[in-house]
Amino acid sequence: CARIHRAQAELDALAAKSTGVTPEVAQAIHAAARVRAECQEAMLGHLYLTAAALDPAQAASYLHAMLPMAIGTPPPATSHAGH
């Protein structure tokens, strides 16, 4: 999402020239978080709409694969014990 990149770039620039968490830096932190949340919500909506167009088994597989990426949760680790 281009909006995320713009908000993050603004935060990066403010933080780089600051010596502390100024009101401007704090505002940029909150703005970047708000943009990320809005984009995440839109992505989730898209995923659920896509899943609704699939048969139930495909939808479950699709959501299992895509939701971790959309909500920022890594998939469960696979054990590689003994490898």
PDB file of C-alpha atoms in Angstrom:
ATOM      1  CA  CYS A   1       0.000   0.000   0.000  1.00  0.00           C
ATOM      2  CA  ALA A   2       1.561   3.291  -1.119  1.00  0.00           C
ATOM      3  CA  ARG A   3      -0.080   5.068   1.800  1.00  0.00           C
ATOM      4  CA  ILE A   4       1.878   2.887   4.230  1.00  0.00           C
ATOM      5  CA  HIS A   5       5.144   3.740   2.505  1.00  0.00           C
ATOM      6  CA  ARG A   6       4.392   7.477   2.590  1.00  0.00           C
ATOM      7  CA  ALA A   7       3.430   7.406   6.273  1.00  0.00           C
ATOM      8  CA  GLN A   8       6.496   5.357   7.153  1.00  0.00           C
ATOM      9  CA  ALA A   9       8.782   7.648   5.144  1.00  0.00           C
ATOM     10  CA  GLU A  10       7.409  10.647   7.028  1.00  0.00           C
ATOM     11  CA  LEU A  11       7.977   8.903  10.351  1.00  0.00           C
ATOM     12  CA  ASP A  12      11.503   7.876   9.315  1.00  0.00           C
ATOM     13  CA  ALA A  13      12.379  11.448   8.328  1.00  0.00           C
ATOM     14  CA  LEU A  14      10.998  12.964  11.531  1.00  0.00           C
ATOM     15  CA  ALA A  15      12.685  10.379  13.747  1.00  0.00           C
ATOM     16  CA  ALA A  16      16.034  10.805  11.980  1.00  0.00           C
ATOM     17  CA  LYS A  17      16.148  14.539  12.634  1.00  0.00           C
ATOM     18  CA  SER A  18      14.766  14.340  16.172  1.00  0.00           C
ATOM     19  CA  THR A  19      16.558  13.823  19.462  1.00  0.00           C
ATOM     20  CA  GLY A  20      13.510  12.424  21.235  1.00  0.00           C
ATOM     21  CA  VAL A  21       9.859  11.533  20.931  1.00  0.00           C
ATOM     22  CA  THR A  22       8.515  14.959  20.100  1.00  0.00           C
ATOM     23  CA  PRO A  23       4.813  15.624  19.598  1.00  0.00           C
ATOM     24  CA  GLU A  24       5.469  15.538  15.831  1.00  0.00           C
ATOM     25  CA  VAL A  25       7.190  12.145  16.054  1.00  0.00           C
ATOM     26  CA  ALA A  26       4.398  10.780  18.244  1.00  0.00           C
ATOM     27  CA  GLN A  27       1.808  12.058  15.783  1.00  0.00           C
ATOM     28  CA  ALA A  28       3.687  10.425  12.896  1.00  0.00           C
ATOM     29  CA  ILE A  29       3.835   7.126  14.818  1.00  0.00           C
ATOM     30  CA  HIS A  30       0.074   7.208  15.333  1.00  0.00           C
ATOM     31  CA  ALA A  31      -0.577   8.244  11.734  1.00  0.00           C
ATOM     32  CA  ALA A  32       1.557   5.388  10.386  1.00  0.00           C
ATOM     33  CA  ALA A  33      -0.205   2.901  12.666  1.00  0.00           C
ATOM     34  CA  ARG A  34      -3.617   4.198  11.567  1.00  0.00           C
ATOM     35  CA  VAL A  35      -2.709   3.856   7.883  1.00  0.00           C
ATOM     36  CA  ARG A  36      -1.389   0.316   8.439  1.00  0.00           C
ATOM     37  CA  ALA A  37      -4.626  -0.619  10.239  1.00  0.00           C
ATOM     38  CA  GLU A  38      -6.797   0.860   7.476  1.00  0.00           C
ATOM     39  CA  CYS A  39      -4.858  -1.011   4.791  1.00  0.00           C
ATOM     40  CA  GLN A  40      -4.938  -4.225   6.810  1.00  0.00           C
ATOM     41  CA  GLU A  41      -8.700  -3.921   7.210  1.00  0.00           C
ATOM     42  CA  ALA A  42      -9.129  -3.392   3.458  1.00  0.00           C
ATOM     43  CA  MET A  43      -6.904  -6.411   2.726  1.00  0.00           C
ATOM     44  CA  LEU A  44      -8.900  -8.609   5.086  1.00  0.00           C
ATOM     45  CA  GLY A  45     -12.116  -7.501   3.434  1.00  0.00           C
ATOM     46  CA  HIS A  46     -10.684  -8.446   0.057  1.00  0.00           C
ATOM     47  CA  LEU A  47      -9.548 -11.848   1.324  1.00  0.00           C
ATOM     48  CA  TYR A  48     -12.967 -12.643   2.760  1.00  0.00           C
ATOM     49  CA  LEU A  49     -14.703 -11.557  -0.452  1.00  0.00           C
ATOM     50  CA  THR A  50     -12.374 -13.758  -2.465  1.00  0.00           C
ATOM     51  CA  ALA A  51     -12.916 -16.699  -0.116  1.00  0.00           C
ATOM     52  CA  ALA A  52     -16.682 -16.270  -0.434  1.00  0.00           C
ATOM     53  CA  ALA A  53     -16.372 -16.932  -4.177  1.00  0.00           C
ATOM     54  CA  LEU A  54     -14.641 -20.286  -3.579  1.00  0.00           C
ATOM     55  CA  ASP A  55     -16.047 -23.618  -2.499  1.00  0.00           C
ATOM     56  CA  PRO A  56     -15.738 -24.188   1.273  1.00  0.00           C
ATOM     57  CA  ALA A  57     -12.627 -26.385   1.101  1.00  0.00           C
ATOM     58  CA  GLN A  58     -10.821 -23.980  -1.240  1.00  0.00           C
ATOM     59  CA  ALA A  59     -11.894 -21.020   0.911  1.00  0.00           C
ATOM     60  CA  ALA A  60     -10.507 -22.640   4.051  1.00  0.00           C
ATOM     61  CA  SER A  61      -7.209 -23.412   2.333  1.00  0.00           C
ATOM     62  CA  TYR A  62      -6.991 -19.919   0.845  1.00  0.00           C
ATOM     63  CA  LEU A  63      -7.690 -18.211   4.170  1.00  0.00           C
ATOM     64  CA  HIS A  64      -5.264 -20.520   5.981  1.00  0.00           C
ATOM     65  CA  ALA A  65      -2.532 -19.456   3.565  1.00  0.00           C
ATOM     66  CA  MET A  66      -3.390 -15.761   3.249  1.00  0.00           C
ATOM     67  CA  LEU A  67      -4.606 -14.623   6.678  1.00  0.00           C
ATOM     68  CA  PRO A  68      -1.219 -14.919   8.407  1.00  0.00           C
ATOM     69  CA  MET A  69       0.305 -12.601   5.809  1.00  0.00           C
ATOM     70  CA  ALA A  70      -2.590 -10.150   5.974  1.00  0.00           C
ATOM     71  CA  ILE A  71      -2.695  -9.897   9.754  1.00  0.00           C
ATOM     72  CA  GLY A  72       1.036 -10.153  10.355  1.00  0.00           C
ATOM     73  CA  THR A  73       1.012 -13.486  12.136  1.00  0.00           C
ATOM     74  CA  PRO A  74       3.562 -15.958  10.839  1.00  0.00           C
ATOM     75  CA  PRO A  75       2.241 -19.432  10.154  1.00  0.00           C
ATOM     76  CA  PRO A  76       2.993 -22.026  12.831  1.00  0.00           C
ATOM     77  CA  ALA A  77       6.573 -23.219  12.677  1.00  0.00           C
ATOM     78  CA  THR A  78       7.150 -26.644  11.248  1.00  0.00           C
ATOM     79  CA  SER A  79       9.295 -28.811  13.437  1.00  0.00           C
ATOM     80  CA  HIS A  80      12.575 -29.769  11.858  1.00  0.00           C
ATOM     81  CA  ALA A  81      13.790 -31.814  14.808  1.00  0.00           C
ATOM     82  CA  GLY A  82      16.346 -34.353  13.775  1.00  0.00           C
ATOM     83  CA  HIS A  83      17.255 -32.577  10.511  1.00  0.00           C
TER      84      HIS A  83
END
